[in-house]
Structures are given as structure tokens and as C-alpha cells.
Tab-separated table of C-alpha atoms (C1' of nucleotides) in Angstrom:
chain	number	residue	atom	x	y	z
L	267	MET	CA	-24.637	4.576	-0.001
L	268	ASP	CA	-26.607	4.111	-3.150
L	269	SER	CA	-28.947	1.550	-1.663
L	270	THR	CA	-31.375	4.329	-0.753
L	271	GLY	CA	-32.192	4.530	-4.418
L	272	VAL	CA	-33.888	1.167	-4.217
L	273	ASP	CA	-36.291	2.296	-1.558
L	274	THR	CA	-37.070	5.544	-3.344
L	275	SER	CA	-38.018	3.828	-6.546
L	276	LEU	CA	-40.264	1.413	-4.683
L	277	ASP	CA	-42.062	4.259	-2.942
L	278	LEU	CA	-42.575	6.061	-6.220
L	279	ASN	CA	-44.125	2.974	-7.746
L	280	LEU	CA	-46.499	2.594	-4.850
L	281	ASN	CA	-47.580	6.185	-5.034
L	282	SER	CA	-48.241	5.999	-8.718
L	283	SER	CA	-50.521	2.989	-8.237
L	284	HIS	CA	-52.511	4.912	-5.622
L	285	ASN	CA	-52.871	7.865	-7.908
L	286	LYS	CA	-54.328	5.671	-10.622
L	287	ALA	CA	-56.896	4.351	-8.140
L	288	THR	CA	-58.029	7.814	-7.034
L	289	GLU	CA	-58.693	8.837	-10.589
L	290	THR	CA	-61.004	5.918	-11.399
L	291	GLU	CA	-62.813	4.954	-8.168
L	292	PRO	CA	-65.731	6.777	-6.441
L	293	VAL	CA	-64.665	8.402	-3.138
L	294	ALA	CA	-66.479	6.076	-0.669
L	295	GLU	CA	-65.405	2.925	-2.399
L	296	PHE	CA	-61.946	4.301	-2.718
L	297	VAL	CA	-61.563	4.956	1.036
L	298	ALA	CA	-62.539	1.386	1.910
L	299	PHE	CA	-60.484	0.011	-0.914
L	300	GLN	CA	-57.466	2.111	-0.028
L	301	GLY	CA	-57.592	0.981	3.609
L	302	LYS	CA	-57.284	-2.682	2.621
L	303	GLU	CA	-54.899	-1.891	-0.173
L	304	LEU	CA	-52.585	0.088	2.100
L	305	VAL	CA	-52.373	-2.764	4.595
L	306	LYS	CA	-51.739	-5.202	1.734
L	307	GLN	CA	-49.126	-2.931	0.258
L	308	ASP	CA	-47.447	-2.416	3.656
L	309	VAL	CA	-47.271	-6.138	4.283
L	310	SER	CA	-45.963	-6.908	0.822
L	311	VAL	CA	-43.411	-4.104	1.071
L	312	SER	CA	-42.323	-5.331	4.486
L	313	VAL	CA	-41.991	-8.897	3.223
L	314	GLU	CA	-40.101	-7.669	0.201
L	315	GLU	CA	-37.833	-5.604	2.407
L	316	PHE	CA	-37.350	-8.517	4.764
L	317	ASN	CA	-36.420	-10.826	1.890
L	318	ARG	CA	-34.082	-8.244	0.494
L	319	ILE	CA	-32.327	-7.797	3.824
L	320	ARG	CA	-32.170	-11.550	4.289
L	321	ALA	CA	-30.589	-11.989	0.873
L	322	GLU	CA	-28.164	-9.176	1.609
L	323	ASN	CA	-27.308	-10.764	4.925
L	324	ARG	CA	-26.702	-14.089	3.200
L	325	ARG	CA	-24.395	-12.476	0.661
L	326	LEU	CA	-22.447	-10.658	3.339
L	327	THR	CA	-22.121	-13.903	5.283
L	328	ASP	CA	-20.814	-15.607	2.156
L	329	MET	CA	-18.346	-12.807	1.599
L	330	LEU	CA	-17.192	-13.056	5.187
L	331	THR	CA	-16.735	-16.791	4.798
L	332	ILE	CA	-14.627	-16.247	1.684
L	333	VAL	CA	-12.525	-13.623	3.454
L	334	CYS	CA	-12.019	-15.959	6.420
L	335	GLU	CA	-11.036	-18.823	4.140
L	336	SER	CA	-8.549	-16.606	2.320
L	337	TYR	CA	-7.153	-15.462	5.610
L	338	ASN	CA	-6.780	-19.028	6.881
L	339	SER	CA	-5.021	-20.062	3.694
L	340	LEU	CA	-2.658	-17.085	4.000
L	341	GLN	CA	-2.094	-17.923	7.625
L	342	ASN	CA	-1.164	-21.501	6.676
L	343	GLN	CA	1.218	-20.238	4.016
L	344	PHE	CA	2.765	-17.898	6.532
L	345	MET	CA	3.269	-20.679	9.075
L	346	GLU	CA	4.840	-22.907	6.442
L	347	LEU	CA	7.210	-20.130	5.445
L	348	LYS	CA	8.004	-19.419	9.057
L	349	ASN	CA	8.895	-23.050	9.670
L	350	LYS	CA	10.918	-23.158	6.476
L	351	ASN	CA	12.739	-20.016	7.483
L	352	SER	CA	13.623	-21.319	10.934
L	353	GLU	CA	15.068	-24.416	9.281
L	354	ASN	CA	17.077	-22.234	6.941
L	355	GLU	CA	18.341	-20.141	9.808
L	356	ALA	CA	19.630	-23.219	11.584
L	357	GLY	CA	21.939	-24.246	8.777
L	358	ALA	CA	22.188	-21.096	6.803
L	359	THR	CA	25.324	-19.400	5.665
L	360	LYS	CA	25.548	-15.682	6.105
L	361	LYS	CA	25.727	-15.006	2.423
L	362	ARG	CA	23.530	-12.556	0.657
L	363	LYS	CA	21.444	-15.259	-0.933
L	364	ALA	CA	20.167	-16.278	2.460
L	365	GLU	CA	19.414	-12.689	3.187
L	366	ALA	CA	17.466	-12.410	-0.024
L	367	ALA	CA	15.465	-15.476	0.901
L	368	HIS	CA	14.629	-13.879	4.211
L	369	ASP	CA	13.568	-10.758	2.369
L	370	ASP	CA	11.247	-12.787	0.186
L	371	TYR	CA	9.792	-14.254	3.313
L	372	ALA	CA	9.189	-10.753	4.565
L	373	TYR	CA	7.616	-9.876	1.233
L	374	MET	CA	5.227	-12.782	1.475
L	375	ILE	CA	3.836	-11.881	4.860
L	376	GLY	CA	3.398	-8.270	3.946
L	377	PHE	CA	5.652	-6.597	6.430
L	378	SER	CA	8.685	-7.169	8.503
L	379	GLY	CA	10.358	-5.197	11.175
L	380	ARG	CA	13.859	-5.371	12.488
L	381	SER	CA	15.234	-3.921	15.586
L	382	GLU	CA	18.966	-3.692	15.881
L	383	GLY	CA	20.464	-7.066	16.594
L	384	SER	CA	17.144	-8.827	16.701
L	385	CYS	CA	17.960	-10.751	13.524
L	386	SER	CA	21.245	-12.453	14.067
L	387	ASP	CA	21.284	-13.558	10.483
L	388	GLU	CA	21.062	-10.094	9.041
L	389	GLY	CA	22.731	-8.141	11.764
L	390	SER	CA	26.094	-9.616	10.909
L	391	SER	CA	25.759	-8.930	7.230
L	392	GLN	CA	24.593	-5.352	7.654
L	393	ARG	CA	27.092	-2.646	7.078
L	394	PRO	CA	28.246	-0.954	10.285
L	395	LYS	CA	26.972	2.372	8.995
L	396	GLU	CA	23.544	0.891	8.461
L	397	THR	CA	23.566	-0.955	11.757
L	398	ILE	CA	24.070	2.288	13.589
L	399	LYS	CA	21.576	4.236	11.575
L	400	ALA	CA	18.944	1.596	11.064
L	401	SER	CA	17.453	1.603	14.504
L	402	ASN	CA	13.960	1.487	13.052
L	403	ILE	CA	13.511	-0.359	9.784
L	404	ALA	CA	10.094	-1.450	8.722
L	405	ARG	CA	9.117	-3.185	5.527
L	406	VAL	CA	5.711	-2.940	3.981
L	407	CYS	CA	4.411	-4.565	0.857
L	408	VAL	CA	1.579	-3.283	-1.217
L	409	ARG	CA	-0.153	-5.123	-3.988
L	410	THR	CA	-0.635	-2.880	-6.994
L	411	ASN	CA	-1.760	-3.162	-10.548
L	412	PRO	CA	1.015	-5.004	-12.449
L	413	CYS	CA	0.408	-2.698	-15.408
L	414	ASP	CA	1.197	0.287	-13.233
L	415	SER	CA	4.960	0.760	-13.503
L	416	SER	CA	5.168	3.617	-11.011
L	417	LEU	CA	6.996	2.962	-7.761
L	418	ILE	CA	4.609	4.977	-5.662
L	419	VAL	CA	3.475	3.695	-2.301
L	420	ARG	CA	0.772	5.940	-0.904
L	421	ASP	CA	1.250	6.146	2.817
L	422	GLY	CA	0.117	9.657	3.641
L	423	TYR	CA	3.523	11.250	3.942
L	424	GLN	CA	5.172	13.492	1.382
L	425	TRP	CA	8.168	11.907	-0.293
L	426	ARG	CA	10.749	13.303	-2.645
L	427	LYS	CA	12.536	10.894	-4.911
L	428	TYR	CA	16.289	11.364	-4.927
L	429	GLY	CA	17.546	8.352	-6.764
L	430	GLN	CA	16.838	5.169	-8.612
L	431	LYS	CA	19.029	2.152	-9.086
L	432	VAL	CA	18.822	-1.272	-10.626
L	433	THR	CA	20.048	-3.791	-8.117
L	434	ARG	CA	21.686	-7.088	-8.836
L	435	ASP	CA	19.146	-9.442	-7.284
L	436	ASN	CA	16.095	-7.789	-8.808
L	437	PRO	CA	15.508	-6.716	-12.429
L	438	SER	CA	13.105	-3.990	-11.409
L	439	PRO	CA	14.654	-0.670	-10.329
L	440	ARG	CA	14.723	0.461	-6.724
L	441	ALA	CA	13.590	4.001	-6.012
L	442	TYR	CA	14.936	6.069	-3.143
L	443	PHE	CA	12.745	8.589	-1.363
L	444	ARG	CA	13.250	11.124	1.402
L	445	CYS	CA	10.527	12.621	3.535
L	446	SER	CA	9.980	16.084	2.101
L	447	TYR	CA	7.376	17.216	4.622
L	448	ALA	CA	9.917	18.333	7.214
L	449	PRO	CA	13.304	19.624	6.056
L	450	ARG	CA	15.246	17.686	8.666
L	451	CYS	CA	13.160	14.555	8.757
L	452	PRO	CA	15.645	11.659	8.620
L	453	VAL	CA	13.223	9.087	7.271
L	454	LYS	CA	14.100	7.402	4.011
L	455	LYS	CA	12.109	5.013	1.963
L	456	LYS	CA	13.158	2.466	-0.634
L	457	VAL	CA	10.550	1.110	-2.991
L	458	GLN	CA	11.112	-1.852	-5.259
L	459	ARG	CA	8.935	-4.413	-6.933
L	460	SER	CA	9.168	-7.913	-5.603
L	461	ALA	CA	11.394	-10.109	-7.741
L	462	GLU	CA	8.892	-12.939	-7.568
L	463	ASP	CA	5.657	-11.022	-7.985
L	464	SER	CA	5.917	-7.810	-9.957
L	465	SER	CA	2.503	-6.725	-8.731
L	466	ILE	CA	3.869	-6.358	-5.199
L	467	LEU	CA	5.652	-3.171	-4.231
L	468	VAL	CA	8.010	-3.514	-1.296
L	469	ALA	CA	8.615	-0.309	0.638
L	470	THR	CA	11.396	-0.253	3.203
L	471	TYR	CA	11.154	2.557	5.727
L	472	ASP	CA	14.331	3.619	7.442
L	473	GLY	CA	14.146	5.832	10.516
L	474	GLU	CA	11.383	7.634	12.333
L	475	HIS	CA	9.538	10.799	11.354
L	476	ASN	CA	10.497	13.697	13.637
L	477	HIS	CA	7.263	15.522	12.855
L	478	PRO	CA	3.549	14.837	13.093
L	479	CYS	CA	1.706	13.311	10.163
L	480	PRO	CA	0.679	15.850	7.539
L	481	SER	CA	-2.908	16.911	8.025
L	482	PRO	CA	-5.395	16.442	5.191
L	483	ALA	CA	-5.392	20.184	4.562
L	484	GLU	CA	-1.635	20.292	4.374
L	485	ILE	CA	-1.573	17.381	1.969
L	486	SER	CA	-4.156	18.960	-0.275
L	487	MET	CA	-2.288	22.299	-0.198
L	488	SER	CA	0.800	20.592	-1.559
L	489	PRO	CA	1.038	21.189	-5.326
L	490	SER	CA	2.316	17.703	-6.013
L	491	HIS	CA	-0.608	16.198	-4.204
L	492	ALA	CA	-3.085	18.528	-5.789
L	493	ALA	CA	-2.010	17.122	-9.139
L	494	ASN	CA	-1.870	13.569	-7.903
L	495	PRO	CA	-4.086	13.497	-4.838
L	496	ILE	CA	-3.485	10.844	-2.265
L	497	ARG	CA	-5.501	9.891	0.700
L	498	PRO	CA	-4.135	11.835	3.611
L	499	VAL	CA	-4.456	9.199	6.288
L	500	PRO	CA	-1.100	7.616	6.945
L	501	PHE	CA	-0.832	3.913	6.263
L	502	THR	CA	-4.527	3.359	5.968
L	503	ALA	CA	-6.308	0.705	4.020
L	504	SER	CA	-6.442	1.516	0.375
L	505	ILE	CA	-8.628	-0.475	-1.902
L	506	GLU	CA	-8.527	0.292	-5.565
L	507	PRO	CA	-11.409	-1.128	-7.583
L	508	SER	CA	-9.083	-1.887	-10.478
L	509	ALA	CA	-6.316	-3.508	-8.499
L	510	THR	CA	-8.041	-4.610	-5.301
L	511	SER	CA	-5.041	-3.758	-3.179
L	512	VAL	CA	-5.149	-3.663	0.568
L	513	THR	CA	-2.547	-1.840	2.594
L	514	LEU	CA	-2.181	-2.782	6.208
L	515	ASP	CA	-2.865	0.034	8.620
L	516	LEU	CA	0.518	0.575	10.183
L	517	MET	CA	-0.575	3.585	12.183
L	518	GLN	CA	-2.987	1.517	14.213
L	519	PRO	CA	-2.181	1.730	17.906
L	520	GLY	CA	0.030	-1.181	18.725
L	521	PHE	CA	1.070	-1.870	15.202
L	522	ILE	CA	4.171	0.299	15.075
L	523	GLY	CA	5.535	-1.487	18.080
L	524	ASP	CA	4.904	-4.784	16.397
L	525	VAL	CA	6.548	-3.638	13.214
L	526	LYS	CA	9.621	-2.726	15.170
L	527	LYS	CA	9.628	-6.165	16.657
L	528	SER	CA	11.303	-8.878	14.654
L	529	VAL	CA	8.919	-11.378	13.118
L	530	GLY	CA	10.880	-14.113	14.816
L	531	GLU	CA	10.048	-12.607	18.215
L	532	MET	CA	6.313	-12.670	17.578
L	533	ASP	CA	4.429	-15.837	18.275
L	534	ALA	CA	1.835	-17.130	15.845
L	535	LEU	CA	-1.118	-16.073	17.976
L	536	GLU	CA	0.193	-12.542	18.268
L	537	ILE	CA	0.710	-12.290	14.521
L	538	GLN	CA	-2.706	-13.783	13.883
L	539	GLN	CA	-4.374	-11.288	16.185
L	540	ILE	CA	-2.558	-8.372	14.607
L	541	LEU	CA	-3.385	-9.532	11.118
L	542	VAL	CA	-7.052	-10.011	11.966
L	543	GLN	CA	-7.227	-6.610	13.650
L	544	GLN	CA	-5.471	-4.934	10.773
L	545	MET	CA	-7.591	-6.600	8.132
L	546	ALA	CA	-10.813	-5.754	9.932
L	547	ALA	CA	-9.779	-2.198	10.730
L	548	SER	CA	-8.458	-1.582	7.256
L	549	LEU	CA	-11.576	-2.866	5.572
L	550	THR	CA	-14.128	-1.209	7.809
L	551	ARG	CA	-12.458	2.176	8.059
L	552	ASP	CA	-11.767	2.665	4.419
L	553	PRO	CA	-14.586	4.681	2.834
L	554	ASN	CA	-13.643	3.435	-0.622
L	555	PHE	CA	-14.113	-0.127	0.502
L	556	THR	CA	-17.472	0.509	2.133
L	557	ALA	CA	-18.605	2.496	-0.907
L	558	ALA	CA	-17.437	-0.235	-3.283
L	559	LEU	CA	-19.097	-2.887	-1.129
L	560	ALA	CA	-22.327	-0.906	-0.984
L	561	ALA	CA	-22.270	-0.332	-4.734
L	562	ALA	CA	-21.640	-4.005	-5.414
L	563	ILE	CA	-24.383	-5.149	-3.067
L	564	SER	CA	-26.933	-2.610	-4.235
L	565	GLY	CA	-26.020	-3.396	-7.825
L	566	ARG	CA	-26.655	-7.068	-7.244
L	567	VAL	CA	-29.888	-6.393	-5.383
L	568	LEU	CA	-31.124	-4.169	-8.172
L	569	GLU	CA	-30.116	-6.732	-10.764
L	570	GLN	CA	-31.852	-9.494	-8.861
L	571	SER	CA	-35.031	-7.447	-8.375
L	572	ARG	CA	-35.009	-6.694	-12.110
L	573	VAL	CA	-34.668	-10.415	-12.888
L	574	GLU	CA	-37.453	-11.249	-10.452
L	575	LYS	CA	-39.749	-8.670	-12.070
L	576	TRP	CA	-39.181	-10.305	-15.472
S	297	DC	C1'	9.494	29.891	-12.412
S	298	DG	C1'	9.682	26.708	-8.801
S	299	DA	C1'	9.235	22.085	-7.289
S	300	DG	C1'	9.770	17.446	-8.338
S	301	DT	C1'	11.829	13.668	-11.258
S	302	DT	C1'	15.379	11.448	-13.965
S	303	DT	C1'	19.751	9.589	-14.577
S	304	DG	C1'	24.672	9.230	-14.949
S	305	DA	C1'	28.530	9.903	-11.949
S	306	DC	C1'	30.578	9.490	-7.726
S	307	DC	C1'	31.433	7.715	-2.939
S	308	DC	C1'	32.107	4.208	0.298
S	309	DG	C1'	32.055	-0.281	2.479
S	310	DC	C1'	32.647	-5.133	1.914
S	311	DG	C1'	34.513	-9.391	0.102
S	312	DC	C1'	38.072	-11.701	-2.245
T	47	DG	C1'	44.570	-3.403	-3.372
T	48	DC	C1'	40.907	-4.032	-6.466
T	49	DG	C1'	36.373	-4.804	-8.081
T	50	DC	C1'	31.583	-4.938	-7.118
T	51	DG	C1'	27.351	-3.189	-5.626
T	52	DG	C1'	24.330	-0.226	-2.907
T	53	DG	C1'	23.422	4.462	-1.716
T	54	DT	C1'	23.688	9.395	-2.671
T	55	DC	C1'	24.558	13.588	-5.299
T	56	DA	C1'	23.559	16.981	-8.566
T	57	DA	C1'	22.827	18.769	-13.186
T	58	DA	C1'	19.484	18.404	-16.666
T	59	DC	C1'	14.919	17.878	-17.610
T	60	DT	C1'	9.764	17.994	-17.030
T	61	DC	C1'	5.521	19.684	-15.587
T	62	DG	C1'	1.963	22.567	-13.702
DNA sequence: CGAGTTTGACCCGCGC
DNA sequence: GCGCGGGTCAAACTCG
């Protein structure tokens, strides 16, 4: 937190004013004067501090209001899409186009999970090979900088790219990754930009890791990560100042189970609760977010105090 | 020099 | 049976 800098500078100013007084005033007068002055200074500093905290509190409240409004708007969009999707499912053909529409729906809400047979629409169109293998498919989307063309989704695991392909329904290439942390880990990951919004990366995880998450030390020991360091916490919130991307915390207790559950099986309240929990947990636990928030707030406070001085 | 990435070729399942 | 498209392989290449 940089906000301590504000207090330090204030203290230094106060001290310097006292020093000036001691140089010019006789001792007796100074003692009496300093007594009153100290009380005055304390009160004014306290009031200043109080006002500062009140302003900070007001700003944080405003920010919270904005976040809540954004969340509500997203929630409304999600409900609309959900309704639309249920209508589509009622009269939908089992062609790939319908499947793609369902995928877009999954993209919009940020994640989707499918357990085998839970999605009647997709289950029939899946290849048998996939149906057998894909007992645990989770989809995660991550908003990234549109200028950034790399198909890298930082989730804390070590991935080795083994292929890339341009698919028919999406102009952007799809990258194929295997978990390289454990030699026999069966997990695969496909990463592709959303066809509708190129700033959204859609990662599809296939399978379950048969090993514990890499520890921070192990991640940092890895040469590839030393060159391109990633945050070692799996699926944690990641907020980049340039891109302002938020990744849902999929390793939260209770979330994995929900990911495995089909979206259709989750009721609105359940989804809402999960989203709220994930948003709150992701924001509060991420040190980058708290640091960025602190920097922004302290920056504004400093700017305002400078303006007030003028 | 080793590990990771790129990319064209190949394999396999599905739909017609 | 054939063509299409997604997924995987593996040699060449890159980078630290």
C-alpha cells in the first residue's frame, strides 16, 4: 500500500513547522504556544484524516455500486440468454450450428461445464470417442487484450502446446495444449478466441489432473516460467492493469463441482450465488487488484489534496 | 543443448 | 465410399 506515503508527508510538514517555531520563539513563550499549537494541529490533522477517510469511503461505495450495477446487467443478460437458449433447445435441430450457438452462450456467461449426457443436445452430436473420454469438460473464458495475439490462458498449470488448427466456424486458430507438469497427466486444453469477441479467450479443459497443483516454487523453477512468469495460483483472479481482465477462481471450494454440472441443471439463484462469491473472492484475494485499487485511490487522494492546497 | 513452439501431414469419425 | 473437419503427430525451428 502506497497510502502510507500520504501520512508520512503530512507528518514531515508538521515537524518542519515546529522546528521553525523553536528557532524564533523564546523558550517560555514557545512551551505555551506549542501546547496550544499541538492541540490545534492534532485536531486539524484528525479532521483532515477523517475527511480523507470519508472521501475514500464514498469513492469505494461508488465503486461498489458500479460493480453491483455491472453485475446486475450481466445477470440480466445471462437470464435473457438462458431463456433464449431454452427456447432454442425446444425446437432445435441437432446440427452443428445449434451447437455453436450453445457454445456462444457458454462463452457469454464465462464458463460452462458438461457432464456426460447432461446436455441432450450436445451428447448426441458428440463423437463416441469423445463421449467416453470427456467425462469432465469445463469451459472457461478469459478477457484479454485484443492486441495480444497469444493464445495463453494463465491458470497455474504447466502446458505444452502440441498443435494448432484453424477451424471452420472461427477464423482465429485453435491451440491444443497438454499438461506438461506430470508425464501421464491426461488433461488437455483447447484455447481459441471467441468468434464474436476477439478479446475473449475460450479455454476448454478436457479431463482431470492426476497430480497436485504445481507449487509456486516448482513453477518458478520451470525454465519456461522463469522466462515468462505466471502467477502460480491455479485459476485465481488475474487483473491486468492494461486489459482489466478477471478470471473466475475455478479452484474455489464448490466451484469445480459446479463447473462439472451442466448450466441447465443450475438454477438462477445458485448461479447468482456462485458468481457473486467468485467475483468477490477473485477481487479480494488478488494482490494485483488490491495493489491497483490502493494505487488508484491513493493517487486520487493525493491529487485531490494537491488541488485543495492550490 | 535441451525444452518448447510451429506447422504441414496424417489419422479417424461423421455425414451425405 | 468419399469428402470434410477436428484432433494429433512429428520434424524443423526457435530461444534461453
